XYZ file of C-alpha atoms in Angstrom:
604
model
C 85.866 -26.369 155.195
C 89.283 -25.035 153.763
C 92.008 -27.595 152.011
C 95.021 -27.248 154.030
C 97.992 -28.284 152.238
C 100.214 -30.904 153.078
C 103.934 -29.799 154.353
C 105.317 -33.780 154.096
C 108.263 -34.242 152.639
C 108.077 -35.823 149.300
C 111.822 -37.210 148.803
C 113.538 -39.221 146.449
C 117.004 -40.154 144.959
C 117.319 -37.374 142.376
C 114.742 -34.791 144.435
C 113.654 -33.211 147.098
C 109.706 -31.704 147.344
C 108.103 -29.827 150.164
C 105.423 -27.093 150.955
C 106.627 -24.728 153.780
C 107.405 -21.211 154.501
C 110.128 -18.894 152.528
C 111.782 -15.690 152.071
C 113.426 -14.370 148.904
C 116.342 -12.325 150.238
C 115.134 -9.264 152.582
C 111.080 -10.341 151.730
C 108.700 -11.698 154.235
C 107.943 -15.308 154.386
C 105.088 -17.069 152.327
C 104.028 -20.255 151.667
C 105.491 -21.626 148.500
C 106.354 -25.242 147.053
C 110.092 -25.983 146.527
C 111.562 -28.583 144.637
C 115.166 -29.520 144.181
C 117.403 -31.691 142.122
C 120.307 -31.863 139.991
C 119.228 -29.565 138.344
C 118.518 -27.081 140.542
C 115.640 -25.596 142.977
C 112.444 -24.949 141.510
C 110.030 -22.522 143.751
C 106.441 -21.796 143.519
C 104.684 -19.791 145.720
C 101.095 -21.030 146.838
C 97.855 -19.987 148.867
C 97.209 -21.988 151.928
C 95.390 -24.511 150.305
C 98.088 -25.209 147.899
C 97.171 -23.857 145.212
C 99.886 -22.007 142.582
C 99.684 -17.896 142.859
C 98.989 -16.636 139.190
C 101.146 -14.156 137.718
C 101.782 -12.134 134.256
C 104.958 -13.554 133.690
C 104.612 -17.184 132.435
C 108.387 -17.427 131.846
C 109.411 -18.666 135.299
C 112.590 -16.971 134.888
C 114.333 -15.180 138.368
C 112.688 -11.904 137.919
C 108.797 -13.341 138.347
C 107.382 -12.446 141.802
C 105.795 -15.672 141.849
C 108.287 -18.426 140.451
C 111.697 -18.795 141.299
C 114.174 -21.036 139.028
C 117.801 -21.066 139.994
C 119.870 -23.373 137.832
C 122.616 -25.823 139.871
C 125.156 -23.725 137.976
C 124.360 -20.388 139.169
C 124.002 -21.804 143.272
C 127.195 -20.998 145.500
C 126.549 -22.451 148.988
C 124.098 -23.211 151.852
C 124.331 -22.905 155.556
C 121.816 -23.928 158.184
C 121.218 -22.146 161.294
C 118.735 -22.271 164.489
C 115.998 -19.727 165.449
C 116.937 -17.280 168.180
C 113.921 -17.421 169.987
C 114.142 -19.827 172.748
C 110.527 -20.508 172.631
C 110.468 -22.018 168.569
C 111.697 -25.103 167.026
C 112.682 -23.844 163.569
C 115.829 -24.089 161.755
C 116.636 -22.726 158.394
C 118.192 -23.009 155.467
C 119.586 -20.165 153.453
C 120.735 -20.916 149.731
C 123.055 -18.305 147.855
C 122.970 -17.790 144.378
C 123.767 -15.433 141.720
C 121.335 -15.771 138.592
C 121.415 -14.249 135.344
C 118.701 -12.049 134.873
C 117.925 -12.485 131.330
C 115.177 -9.656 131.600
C 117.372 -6.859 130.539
C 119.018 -6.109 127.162
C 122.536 -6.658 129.047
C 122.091 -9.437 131.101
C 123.751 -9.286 134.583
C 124.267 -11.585 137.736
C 122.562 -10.756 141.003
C 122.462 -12.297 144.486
C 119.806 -14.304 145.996
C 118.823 -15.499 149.057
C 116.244 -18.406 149.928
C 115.266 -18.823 153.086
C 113.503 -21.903 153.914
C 112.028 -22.607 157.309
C 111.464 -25.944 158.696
C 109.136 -26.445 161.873
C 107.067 -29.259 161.350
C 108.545 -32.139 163.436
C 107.949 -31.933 166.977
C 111.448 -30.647 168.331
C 114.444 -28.415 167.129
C 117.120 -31.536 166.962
C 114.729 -32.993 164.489
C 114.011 -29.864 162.248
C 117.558 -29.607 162.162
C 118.591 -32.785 160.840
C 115.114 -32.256 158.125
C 116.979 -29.495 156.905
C 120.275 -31.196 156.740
C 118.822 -33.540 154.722
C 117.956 -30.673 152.138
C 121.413 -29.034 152.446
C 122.962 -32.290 152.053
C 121.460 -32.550 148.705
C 122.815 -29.309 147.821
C 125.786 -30.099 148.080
C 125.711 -33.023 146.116
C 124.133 -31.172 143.671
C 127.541 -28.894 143.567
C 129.581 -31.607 143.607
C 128.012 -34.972 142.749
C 131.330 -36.501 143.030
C 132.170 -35.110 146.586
C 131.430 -38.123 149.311
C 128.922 -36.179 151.887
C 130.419 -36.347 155.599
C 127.215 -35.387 157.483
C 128.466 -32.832 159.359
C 127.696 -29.222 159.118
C 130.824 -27.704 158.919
C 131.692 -29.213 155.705
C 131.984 -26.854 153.452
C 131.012 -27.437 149.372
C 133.890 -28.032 146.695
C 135.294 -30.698 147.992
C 136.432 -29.007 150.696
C 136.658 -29.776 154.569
C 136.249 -26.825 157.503
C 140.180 -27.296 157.624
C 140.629 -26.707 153.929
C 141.837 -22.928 152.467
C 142.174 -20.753 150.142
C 144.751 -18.442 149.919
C 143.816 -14.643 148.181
C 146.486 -12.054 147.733
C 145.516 -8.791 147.444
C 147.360 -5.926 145.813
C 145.955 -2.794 147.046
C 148.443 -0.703 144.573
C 147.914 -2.242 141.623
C 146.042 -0.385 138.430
C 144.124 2.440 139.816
C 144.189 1.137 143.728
C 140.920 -0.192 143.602
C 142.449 -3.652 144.374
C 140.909 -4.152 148.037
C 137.787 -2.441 147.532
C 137.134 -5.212 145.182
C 138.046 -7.718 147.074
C 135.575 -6.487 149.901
C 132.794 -5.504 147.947
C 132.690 -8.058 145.320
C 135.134 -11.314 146.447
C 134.613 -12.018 149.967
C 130.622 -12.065 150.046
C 130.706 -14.574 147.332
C 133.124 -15.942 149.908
C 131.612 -16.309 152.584
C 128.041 -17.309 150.984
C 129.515 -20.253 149.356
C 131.325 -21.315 153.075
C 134.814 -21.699 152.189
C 137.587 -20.929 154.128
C 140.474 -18.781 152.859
C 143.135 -16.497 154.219
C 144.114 -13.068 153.076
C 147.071 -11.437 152.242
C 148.084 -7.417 151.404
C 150.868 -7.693 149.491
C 153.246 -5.021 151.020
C 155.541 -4.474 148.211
C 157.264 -5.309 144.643
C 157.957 -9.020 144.407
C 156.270 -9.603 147.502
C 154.275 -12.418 146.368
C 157.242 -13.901 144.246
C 158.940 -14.534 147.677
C 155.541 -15.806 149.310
C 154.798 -18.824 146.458
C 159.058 -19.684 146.720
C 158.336 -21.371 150.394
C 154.682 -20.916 150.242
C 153.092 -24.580 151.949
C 151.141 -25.760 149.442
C 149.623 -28.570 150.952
C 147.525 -25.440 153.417
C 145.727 -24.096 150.446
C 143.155 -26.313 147.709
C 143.593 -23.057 145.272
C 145.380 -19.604 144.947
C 142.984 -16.192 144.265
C 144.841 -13.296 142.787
C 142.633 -10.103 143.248
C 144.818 -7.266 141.211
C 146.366 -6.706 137.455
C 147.900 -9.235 135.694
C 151.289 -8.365 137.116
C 151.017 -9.820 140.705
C 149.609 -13.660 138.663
C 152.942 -12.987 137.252
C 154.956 -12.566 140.189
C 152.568 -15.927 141.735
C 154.131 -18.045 138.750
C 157.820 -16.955 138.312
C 157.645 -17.186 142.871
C 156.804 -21.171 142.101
C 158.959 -21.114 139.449
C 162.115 -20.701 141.727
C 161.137 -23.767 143.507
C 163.042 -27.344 143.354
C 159.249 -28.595 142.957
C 158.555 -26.352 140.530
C 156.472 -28.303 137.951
C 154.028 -29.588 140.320
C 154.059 -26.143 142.001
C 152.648 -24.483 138.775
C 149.993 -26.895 138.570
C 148.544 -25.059 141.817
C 144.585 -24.273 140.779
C 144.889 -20.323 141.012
C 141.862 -17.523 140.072
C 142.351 -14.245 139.176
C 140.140 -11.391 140.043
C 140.666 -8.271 137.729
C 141.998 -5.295 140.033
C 144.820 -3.581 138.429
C 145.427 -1.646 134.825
C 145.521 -4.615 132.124
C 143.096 -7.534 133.124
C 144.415 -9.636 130.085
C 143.870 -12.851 131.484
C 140.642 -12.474 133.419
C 138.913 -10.899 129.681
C 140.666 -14.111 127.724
C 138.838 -16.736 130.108
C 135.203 -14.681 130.258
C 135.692 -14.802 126.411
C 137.018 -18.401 126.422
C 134.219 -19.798 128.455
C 131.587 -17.051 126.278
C 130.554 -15.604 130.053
C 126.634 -13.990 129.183
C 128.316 -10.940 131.231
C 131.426 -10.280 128.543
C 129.952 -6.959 127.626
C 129.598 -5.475 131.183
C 132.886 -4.494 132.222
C 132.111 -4.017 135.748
C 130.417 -7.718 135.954
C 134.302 -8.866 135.250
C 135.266 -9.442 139.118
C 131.539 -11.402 139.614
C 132.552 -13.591 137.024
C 135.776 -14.409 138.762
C 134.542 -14.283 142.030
C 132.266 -17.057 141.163
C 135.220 -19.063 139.271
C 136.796 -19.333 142.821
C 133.921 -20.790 144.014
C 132.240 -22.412 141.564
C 135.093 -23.389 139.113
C 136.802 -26.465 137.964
C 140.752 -26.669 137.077
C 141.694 -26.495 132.961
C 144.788 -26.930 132.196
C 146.510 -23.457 130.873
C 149.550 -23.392 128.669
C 152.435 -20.997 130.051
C 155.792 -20.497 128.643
C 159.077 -20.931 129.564
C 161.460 -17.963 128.897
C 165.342 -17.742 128.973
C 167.382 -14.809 128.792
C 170.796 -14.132 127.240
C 172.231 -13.935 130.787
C 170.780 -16.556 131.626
C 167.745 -16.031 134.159
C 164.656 -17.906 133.843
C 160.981 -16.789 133.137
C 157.503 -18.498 133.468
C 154.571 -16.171 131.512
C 151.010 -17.158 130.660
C 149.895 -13.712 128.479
C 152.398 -12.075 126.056
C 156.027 -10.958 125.663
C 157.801 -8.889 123.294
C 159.257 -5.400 122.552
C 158.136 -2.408 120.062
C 154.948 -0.355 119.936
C 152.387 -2.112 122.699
C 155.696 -2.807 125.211
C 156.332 1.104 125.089
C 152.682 1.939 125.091
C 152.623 -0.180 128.082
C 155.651 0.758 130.184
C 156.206 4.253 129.516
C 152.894 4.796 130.383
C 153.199 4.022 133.617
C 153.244 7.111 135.899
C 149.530 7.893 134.283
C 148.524 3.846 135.876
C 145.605 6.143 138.460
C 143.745 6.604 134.797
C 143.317 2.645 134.332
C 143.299 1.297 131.003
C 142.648 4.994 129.901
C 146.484 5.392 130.169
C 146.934 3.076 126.985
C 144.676 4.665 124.350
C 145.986 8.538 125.998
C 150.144 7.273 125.498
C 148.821 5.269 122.196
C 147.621 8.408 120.519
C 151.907 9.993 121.349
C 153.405 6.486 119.633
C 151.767 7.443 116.542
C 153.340 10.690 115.884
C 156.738 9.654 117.539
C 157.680 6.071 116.326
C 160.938 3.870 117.704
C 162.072 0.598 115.211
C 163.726 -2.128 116.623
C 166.392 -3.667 114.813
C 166.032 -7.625 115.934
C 166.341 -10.348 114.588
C 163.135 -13.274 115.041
C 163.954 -16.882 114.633
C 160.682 -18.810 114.946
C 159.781 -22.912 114.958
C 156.424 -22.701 113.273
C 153.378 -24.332 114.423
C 151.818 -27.597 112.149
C 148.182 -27.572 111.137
C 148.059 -24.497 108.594
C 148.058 -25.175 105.148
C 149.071 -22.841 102.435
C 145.891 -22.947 100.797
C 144.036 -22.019 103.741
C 145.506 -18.719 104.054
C 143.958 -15.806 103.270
C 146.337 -12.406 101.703
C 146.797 -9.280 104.384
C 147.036 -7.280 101.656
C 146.157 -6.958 97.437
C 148.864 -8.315 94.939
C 149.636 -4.926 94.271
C 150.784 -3.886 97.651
C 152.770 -6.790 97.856
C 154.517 -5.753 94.536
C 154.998 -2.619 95.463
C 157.081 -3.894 98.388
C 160.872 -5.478 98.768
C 162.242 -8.509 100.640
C 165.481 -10.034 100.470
C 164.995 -13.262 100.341
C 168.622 -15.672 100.425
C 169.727 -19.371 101.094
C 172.033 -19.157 103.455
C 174.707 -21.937 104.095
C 173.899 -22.260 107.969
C 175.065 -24.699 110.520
C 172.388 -25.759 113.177
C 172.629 -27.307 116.336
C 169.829 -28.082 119.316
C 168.332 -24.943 120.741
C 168.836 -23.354 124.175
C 165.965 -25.646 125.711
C 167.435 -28.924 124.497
C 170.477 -29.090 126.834
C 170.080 -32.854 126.676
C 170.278 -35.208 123.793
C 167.719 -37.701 124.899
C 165.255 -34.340 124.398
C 162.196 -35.156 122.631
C 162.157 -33.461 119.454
C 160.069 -30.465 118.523
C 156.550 -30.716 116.847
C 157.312 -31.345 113.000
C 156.459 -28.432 110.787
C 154.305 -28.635 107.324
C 155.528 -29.392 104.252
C 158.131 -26.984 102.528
C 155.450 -25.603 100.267
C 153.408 -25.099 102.464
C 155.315 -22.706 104.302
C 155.184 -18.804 103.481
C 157.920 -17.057 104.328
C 157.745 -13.580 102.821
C 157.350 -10.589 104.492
C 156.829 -7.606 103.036
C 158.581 -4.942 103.617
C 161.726 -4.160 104.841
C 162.696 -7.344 106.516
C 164.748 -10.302 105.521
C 164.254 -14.251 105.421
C 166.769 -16.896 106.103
C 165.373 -20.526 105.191
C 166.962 -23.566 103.658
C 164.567 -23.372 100.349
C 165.538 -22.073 96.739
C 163.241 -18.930 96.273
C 164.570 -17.855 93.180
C 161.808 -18.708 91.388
C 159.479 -16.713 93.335
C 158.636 -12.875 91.922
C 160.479 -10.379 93.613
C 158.679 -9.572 97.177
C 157.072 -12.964 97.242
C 159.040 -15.862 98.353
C 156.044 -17.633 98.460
C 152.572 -17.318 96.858
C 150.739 -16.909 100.618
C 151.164 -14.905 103.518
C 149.526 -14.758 106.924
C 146.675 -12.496 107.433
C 144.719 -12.234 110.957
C 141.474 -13.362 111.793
C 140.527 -15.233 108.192
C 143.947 -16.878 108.129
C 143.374 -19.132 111.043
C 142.932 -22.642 110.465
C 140.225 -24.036 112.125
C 141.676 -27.114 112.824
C 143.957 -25.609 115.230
C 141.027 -24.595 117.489
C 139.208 -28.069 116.981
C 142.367 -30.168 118.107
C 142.319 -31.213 121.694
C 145.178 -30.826 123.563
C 146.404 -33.343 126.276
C 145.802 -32.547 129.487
C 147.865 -34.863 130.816
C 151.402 -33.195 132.722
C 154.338 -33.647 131.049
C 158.112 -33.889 131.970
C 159.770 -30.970 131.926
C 162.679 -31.393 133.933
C 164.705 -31.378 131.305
C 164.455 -27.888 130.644
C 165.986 -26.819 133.932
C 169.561 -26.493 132.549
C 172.660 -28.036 134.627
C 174.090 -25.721 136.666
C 170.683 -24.429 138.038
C 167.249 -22.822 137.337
C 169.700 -19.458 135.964
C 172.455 -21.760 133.875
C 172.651 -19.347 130.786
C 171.287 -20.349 127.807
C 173.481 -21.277 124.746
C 172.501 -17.915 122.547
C 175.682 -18.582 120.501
C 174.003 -22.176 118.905
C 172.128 -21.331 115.502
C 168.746 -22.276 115.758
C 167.677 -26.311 114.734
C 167.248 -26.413 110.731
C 163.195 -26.742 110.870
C 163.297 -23.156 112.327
C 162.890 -19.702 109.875
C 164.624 -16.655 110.589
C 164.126 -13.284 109.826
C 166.006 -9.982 110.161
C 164.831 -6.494 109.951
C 163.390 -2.638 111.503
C 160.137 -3.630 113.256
C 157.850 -1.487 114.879
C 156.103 -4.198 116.896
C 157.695 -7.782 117.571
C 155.184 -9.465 120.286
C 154.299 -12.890 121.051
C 150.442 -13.984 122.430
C 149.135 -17.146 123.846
C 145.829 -15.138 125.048
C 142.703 -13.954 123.406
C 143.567 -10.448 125.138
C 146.173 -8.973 126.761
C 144.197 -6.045 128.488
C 139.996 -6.066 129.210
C 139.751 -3.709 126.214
C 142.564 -5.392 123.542
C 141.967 -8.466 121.797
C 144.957 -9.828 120.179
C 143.848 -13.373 119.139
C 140.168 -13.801 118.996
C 140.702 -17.404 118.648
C 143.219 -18.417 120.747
C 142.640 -20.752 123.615
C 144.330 -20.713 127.285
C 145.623 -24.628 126.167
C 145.676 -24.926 122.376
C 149.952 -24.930 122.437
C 150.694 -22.043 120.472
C 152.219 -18.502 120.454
C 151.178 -16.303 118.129
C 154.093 -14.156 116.441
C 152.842 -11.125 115.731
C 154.557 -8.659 113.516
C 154.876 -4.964 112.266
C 157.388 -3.779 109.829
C 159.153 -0.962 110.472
C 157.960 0.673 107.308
C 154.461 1.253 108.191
C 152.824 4.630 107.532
C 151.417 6.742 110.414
C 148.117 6.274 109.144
C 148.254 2.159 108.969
C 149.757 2.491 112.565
C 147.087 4.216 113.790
C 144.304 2.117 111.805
C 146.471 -0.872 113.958
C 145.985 0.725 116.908
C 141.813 1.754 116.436
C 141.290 -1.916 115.719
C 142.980 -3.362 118.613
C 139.685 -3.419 120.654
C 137.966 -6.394 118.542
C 140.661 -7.969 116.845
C 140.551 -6.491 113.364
C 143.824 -4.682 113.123
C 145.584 -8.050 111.880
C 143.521 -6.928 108.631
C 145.758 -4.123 108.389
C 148.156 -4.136 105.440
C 151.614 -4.877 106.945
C 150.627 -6.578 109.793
C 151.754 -10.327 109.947
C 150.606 -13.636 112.442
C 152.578 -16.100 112.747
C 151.641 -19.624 115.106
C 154.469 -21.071 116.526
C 155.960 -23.221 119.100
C 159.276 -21.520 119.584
C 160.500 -18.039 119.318
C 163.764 -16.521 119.338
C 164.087 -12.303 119.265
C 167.576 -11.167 119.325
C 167.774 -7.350 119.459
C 170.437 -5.770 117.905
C 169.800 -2.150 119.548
C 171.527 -1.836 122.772
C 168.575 -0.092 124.850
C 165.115 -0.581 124.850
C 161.641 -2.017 126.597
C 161.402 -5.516 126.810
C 158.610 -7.391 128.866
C 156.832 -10.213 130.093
C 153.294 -10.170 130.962
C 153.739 -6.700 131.175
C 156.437 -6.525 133.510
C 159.756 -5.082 132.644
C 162.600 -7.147 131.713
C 166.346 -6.414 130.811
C 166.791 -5.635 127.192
C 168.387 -8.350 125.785
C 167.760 -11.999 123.801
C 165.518 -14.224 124.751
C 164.221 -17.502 123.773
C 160.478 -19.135 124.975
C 158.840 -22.126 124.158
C 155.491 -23.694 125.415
C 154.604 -26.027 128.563
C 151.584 -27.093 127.567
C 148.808 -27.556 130.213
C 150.927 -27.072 132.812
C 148.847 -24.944 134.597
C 145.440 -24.937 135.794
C 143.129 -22.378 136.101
C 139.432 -22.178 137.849
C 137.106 -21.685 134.972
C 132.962 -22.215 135.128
């Protein structure tokens, strides 16, 4: 006689372990014995006597016929649902997931469904609650922290049938591709994992910057931006403008890449070193499942004032010269993607515009002198000029002190320790004696890219605690002006001069396919200053421009990083492209500084 085996339940505190009939997305059912715990659900199909099905693949990875292992991390949702047929009993349970399938050279994420069915007990009411129990567990499993409510129409992350997300779509951003994303990609990963969320079309420009100014933010647990990085932009500077501003910005958002750029969705996949980086089209999975699956970091963003006084809030990059004209001027080719930067790039290079500006800069602490590496040989340097003078300047606080009782800024390194030569055309103000530096080096160091970064910077935990920044909402309103006409403090440098390129990151990349700061982190605290003289040849400008796609083109002769806290850029030309996030600006001073961790972002 045969060996039937067993269907009982085998449960305890960390697991669940059963024998019974399942489906693997669209496939038939079969017998097979599942297991789940923290860790995840563990299936093995088996003959009717119990016994494991032998196959070639011994790796029990997702792509085996016969063994199924999805990790906890790579499960969305659950939902249980009744049979049909008014004759059966059964009720099953359907698990989403989207594992890496490490099979291929490139891995990539897929979906999966399990089906389980559950008919043993004697009526439907008590297969249902059976499979409760199991779904139960998944959802502790998701969130082992979330208190379970029994009831079916609680949804995972925390989050109650009456809980929402809000996503905003722009349809026109980038190439227009915004809400075919969204539909395709975003809203099945959506609606497997059970959470609720409402959508929004954004009709026009700014039309999310007046949604997040009297947006209810008690309605929504998160905000999901499916387009370029230019509507994120419009989501902060919207919250910005409101009297609850610094609590606003702490509002978990997610963005989806849909438009032309995609800086900040390629600087958290890097961040979080996604297995998917180098598939580009895998981006929008990635942050699909962030929505779902991730937790809040805290993000650094920075506060911007203008000469005439209006108020900014950026998370990606600022600045004016080469990549701000690339960017803007580019524009009316936006239906090519992020083809339109390389096509306009290749036109900068013949036809270069200097800006006359002048950069006054609170440098970050934590790199030493020693620790820097040259960006170019001794004799490149000597071939070069810089005017290096001690000026007899009179400091006072800085536009984003209004207030005495400010706290003060973040001290600086030693005197030696700082470098402030530049070579080329521009000019240093500091309060040290450099007359006994050689001509062209005011000090024996200068900042290269990549090799010049001190580690230490990228080891140092920042606090994620929120700070008070009310202080830096100037009387008179969110637009007083800021005092342009007060020198900088005395621990700042200065420095005058033709650039080709004056732009400021906080990102790893400020497009999918240009990496900026390979080792910059969404909350380290720091800007990167980074710098091109206006007396760069063609040929080093378009070596710059080649190497912006992994980061090398800070190797580039010329080309100068700078961390800081603070930044001042003064232009002295009366027209030109200025932007933020890569949104246009009026062309005139401005002055930023860092919030750190104000914001929070939904990372896995």
């Amino acid at each position: 006689m045969a060996h039937v085996v067993s269907k009982k339940l085998l449960a305890t505190d960390d697991a669940l372990e059963q024998v019974l009939p399942l489906c693997v997305s669209k496939g038939g059912f079969r017998l097979a014995r599942v297991k789940l715990d923290h860790d995840g659900i563990v299936v093995n199909f088996v003959l009717p006597d119990g016994v494991p099905i032998k196959n070639s693949s011994e790796n029990g990875r997702n792509h085996s016929s016969e063994k199924i292992l999805l990790k906890a991390p790579e499960i969305v949702g659950s939902c249980v649902t009744r049979s049909t047929e008014s004759i059966s009993k059964s009720v099953f349970l359907k698990i989403f997931a989207y594992p890496i399938d490490e099979s291929k050279r490139n891995p990539s994420r897929r979906r999966i469904s399990i089906t389980m069915e559950f008919e043993t007990q004697p009526t439907m009411e008590e297969n249902y609650h059976h499979a409760m129990k199991w779904a139960n567990f998944v959802h502790d499993m998701l969130q082992p922290d979330t208190p379970i409510f029994g009831s079916p129409d609680v949804c995972f992350l925390g989050m109650s049938s009456t809980d929402k997300l809000l996503v905003l779509v722009n349809p026109n951003s980038g190439p227009g591709k915004a809400y075919q994303i969204f539909r395709k990609q975003v809203a099945p990963v959506l609606s497997d994992s059970g959470v609720a969320y409402d959508v929004i079309i954004t009709q026009r420009a700014n039309h999310a910057h007046d949604l997040m100014k009297t947006l209810d933010l008690q309605k929504y647990k998160a905000v999901a931006v499916v387009a370029g990085d230019g509507l994120l932009y419009e989501v902060y500077n919207g919250l910005g403008c409101r009297s609850d501003w610094m609590s606003a910005l702490g509002l978990p958002v997610c963005i989806i890449p849909g438009g032309s750029g995609n800086g900040l969705a390629k600087s958290l996949a890097y961040w979080r070193k996604d297995p998917e980086l180098k598939r580009p089209r895998s981006q929008c999975l990635i942050s699909a499942l962030n929505l779902v699956r991730g937790t809040p970091k805290p993000m650094d963003l920075i506060l911007i004032h203008s000469h005439s006084g209006k108020r900014y809030i950026s998370f990606l990059s600022f600045g004016l010269g080469l990549l701000t004209d690339i960017d803007i001027q580019s524009e009316r080719l936006r239906i090519l993607g992020e083809a339109r930067f390389t096509l306009w790039g290749i036109g900068k290079v013949m036809v270069q515009r200097r800006y006359s500006v002048t950069i006054s800069f609170k440098r970050a602490s934590g790199i030493k002198r020693d620790e820097l590496k040259k960006s170019a040989s001794q004799s490149e340097l000597q071939s070069q000029t810089c005017e290096s003078r001690r000026p007899n300047l009179q400091h006072s606080i800085s536009c984003h002190a209004p207030h005495p009782e400010d706290p003060p800024s973040p001290s600086t390194p030693d005197e030696d320790d700082v470098p402030n030569e530049f070579p080329g055309n521009p000019e240093v103000e500091d309060n040290d004696d450099s007359s006994s530096f050689p001509l062209g080096h005011s000090r024996d160091e200068v900042e290269l890219g990549r090799d010049a970064l001190d580690e230490s910077l990228w080891n140092k935990k920042t606090s994620t605690r929120k700070a008070d920044y009310s202080h830096l909402l100037q009387k008179g309103g969110a637009d007083a002006a800021c005092p342009f006409s007060d020198p900088v403090p005395e621990d700042w440098e200065t420095i005058k001069g033709e650039f080709l390129l004056v732009y400021v990151v906080y990102q790893s990349h400020i497009s999918s396919s240009v990496m900026m700061i390979p080792e910059a982190a969404p909350d380290d605290g720091i800007m990167w200053l980074i710098l091109m003289p206006g007396s760069m040849s063609r040929p080093a400008i378009a070596k710059v421009l080649l190497q912006l796609d992994n980061g090398m083109y800070a190797r580039v002769p010329g080309v100068r990083l700078i961390p800081v806290t603070g930044v001042r850029i003064v232009p002295h030309d009366t027209q030109g492209l200025l932007t933020i996030d890569g949104e246009s600006i009026p062309f005139e001073p401005i002055h930023a500084q860092v919030l750190p961790g104000l914001a929070r972002v939904l990372v896995r």
